[in-house]
Amino acid sequence: MTLMKRLLGASAVLALSAVAALADPAIIYDVGGKNDKSFNEAAFNGAQRWAAETGGTFKELEMQNEAQREQALRQLAEAGANPIVMTGFAFGDVLNAVAPDYPDTKFAIIDNPVDQPNVQSVVFTEEQGSYLAGIMAGMATKSGVVGFVGGMDIPLIRRFGCGYAQGVVAVKADATIIANMTGTDGSAWNNPVRGAEIAKSQISQKADVIYAAAGNTGVGVLQAAADGGVLSIGVDKNQNYLHPGQVLTSMVKRVDNAVYEAFKSGADLKPGVFVMDLAAGGVDVAMDDNNAALVSPEMKAAVEDAAAKIKSGELKVHDYTSDNTCPAGQF
Amino acid sequence: MDLASFLQILDSTIRLATPLLFACLAGLYSERAGVFDIGLEGKMLVAAFAAAAASYGSGNVWVGVLAGIGAALMFAAIHGLASITFRGNQLISGVAVNFLASGLTVVLGASWFQLGGQTPALVDGMRFAEITLPFAAPANESGDLGLLGGIYSQVLSGHSILVYVALACVPLTWWVLYRTRFGLRLRAVGENPAAVDTAGVSVTGLRYAAVGITGVLCGLAGAYMSMGLSAGFLREMTAGRGYIALAALIFAKWRPWYALMACLLFGLLDAIAIRFQNIDIGVLVIPVQFTQALPYILTVIILAGFVGKAIPPRAGGEAYVKER
């Protein structure tokens, strides 16, 4: 019995030290899922890039529902993962509560500024990237009607929509912008059927360019747009390849870079809020072989011109979240 | 609201009502035979997964349909075995089916496709194409056809074949239930299985037949979800449609034509919620959540007996015990 106890104790100590020594970084994906071909998948790609370059391993968790957030976060922190990166604004409140309990663990959150001494927050200026996408939509539309499909109805997504609307109006002052949100809870990120229905409804209202900022729901939007013979705009990750020649562009948000950098700095992760804007390469519109035929030289010139002006500060795109209003229409 | 957007909402209604209609008729057969089935959701889900996976693997949409029906039949067999042969509690068996489907689809999907429980996106040929009915005008030119022409060209035409199958199932179900010997016995077995047994007809056989039909119809519902409404399977993609279908079944008081009406009504509510987020009716704004909750609210009102009485089949929910 005593031998047994000793053996068990020894193995327990071994197991504990193994966990402590590893200190792998960890990433938690939001309910849209790791393979949403958008936001979370971009984060996954960043983590993968880090793993390929360093040969390291990382832990990952996918949220299945809202109730798991705190549990997942604590579980990873207890297991000794460091740093822990989470994708999505929805972790904000939970992180605020959990971070002080694990002062030695570093956390990184994307899309939501969290003010804690061991938390790095990475936010993107989506309004700038969306503005550029809006310029392209405004120049590509023939009917003068463009659509926007948001995921969950939150100020962050309205920021996408508002930037887009400003871009459209900048090149086509009389354009109509139809904006719809998929829903008001987390499932709105993962509902392509509803996304497709919304896109069909917008197409029947004469929209011929539809911008989807809705995670996995956007897959349905892009599909419906391709089926309906109109153009679409992808989001977060370059989605031009999903329907070559039918996706006008993608508003790329370099979530992958944010995750990669956080993993790379490891336990030395710098706390604070980092703003990834157009100038810093945090957001952009994707140009590749798949959409080359859709982008005219004038369109390209207009985008480059606007990008230069935004970078220099000459042109300021209104940020919806700063005052909850949009100068370019109702959101 | 102009005619075009009215027609567009009806068009959307038909698409959204189809999976509900399949599932509702599926539940109708089962419950009319005295086997309550809250596992409609699970059967749809597993069928949607099997259909998308098989269609992706084979490149043929019909292989997908068969796989979907097969998977739903297997789950129906589990429910039948538990609740008919072993006389277990039908509700608990149904819940088990739902949980099993929800877990199994993700686990199998993750291990087969490495996409976190999704199937890869289905391309043309792996999913249902839209059928344009004869003489129907193309979708973009149907604005000036008037009401009837618009309804024909835009609302009735341009859906995948399963939509028409679902609509055809309504009169078929009515005919089977009320005009055939099998239907009479099916209804009897849900009301008074002892009488059917006395007449020398197998209660078990009839109930299994009903549960089997339920499986086939749920298979079609699932196949339509993953290959008609969208292009591929996603975790929990049925999103409560099985429960809405049950609500529709109660709303329809277990009758086929009323089931069609109930499903179209619930589909319409869904279409309205998608088209108009918050509805401004002058005095107040109806939030989109209210429209989405309306099917359940209506069902509760019906169940509470405000609008006529919904009386379920008398022997529903009870296993038939031949002798003690």
XYZ file of C-alpha atoms in Angstrom, chain B residues 30 56 72 80 98 116 125 151 153 170 177 184 198 210 250 291:
16
model
C -45.329 9.237 -35.280
C -19.433 15.638 -50.667
C -32.513 9.427 -39.878
C -38.577 2.839 -31.882
C -31.278 14.776 -29.771
C -14.245 21.394 -36.515
C -23.898 19.141 -58.420
C -46.765 34.479 -57.379
C -42.894 33.026 -61.283
C -49.353 17.199 -47.534
C -54.317 8.939 -43.053
C -57.259 4.193 -40.281
C -58.210 -7.088 -30.415
C -45.085 5.083 -38.398
C -49.672 21.106 -31.903
C -41.276 38.003 -34.075
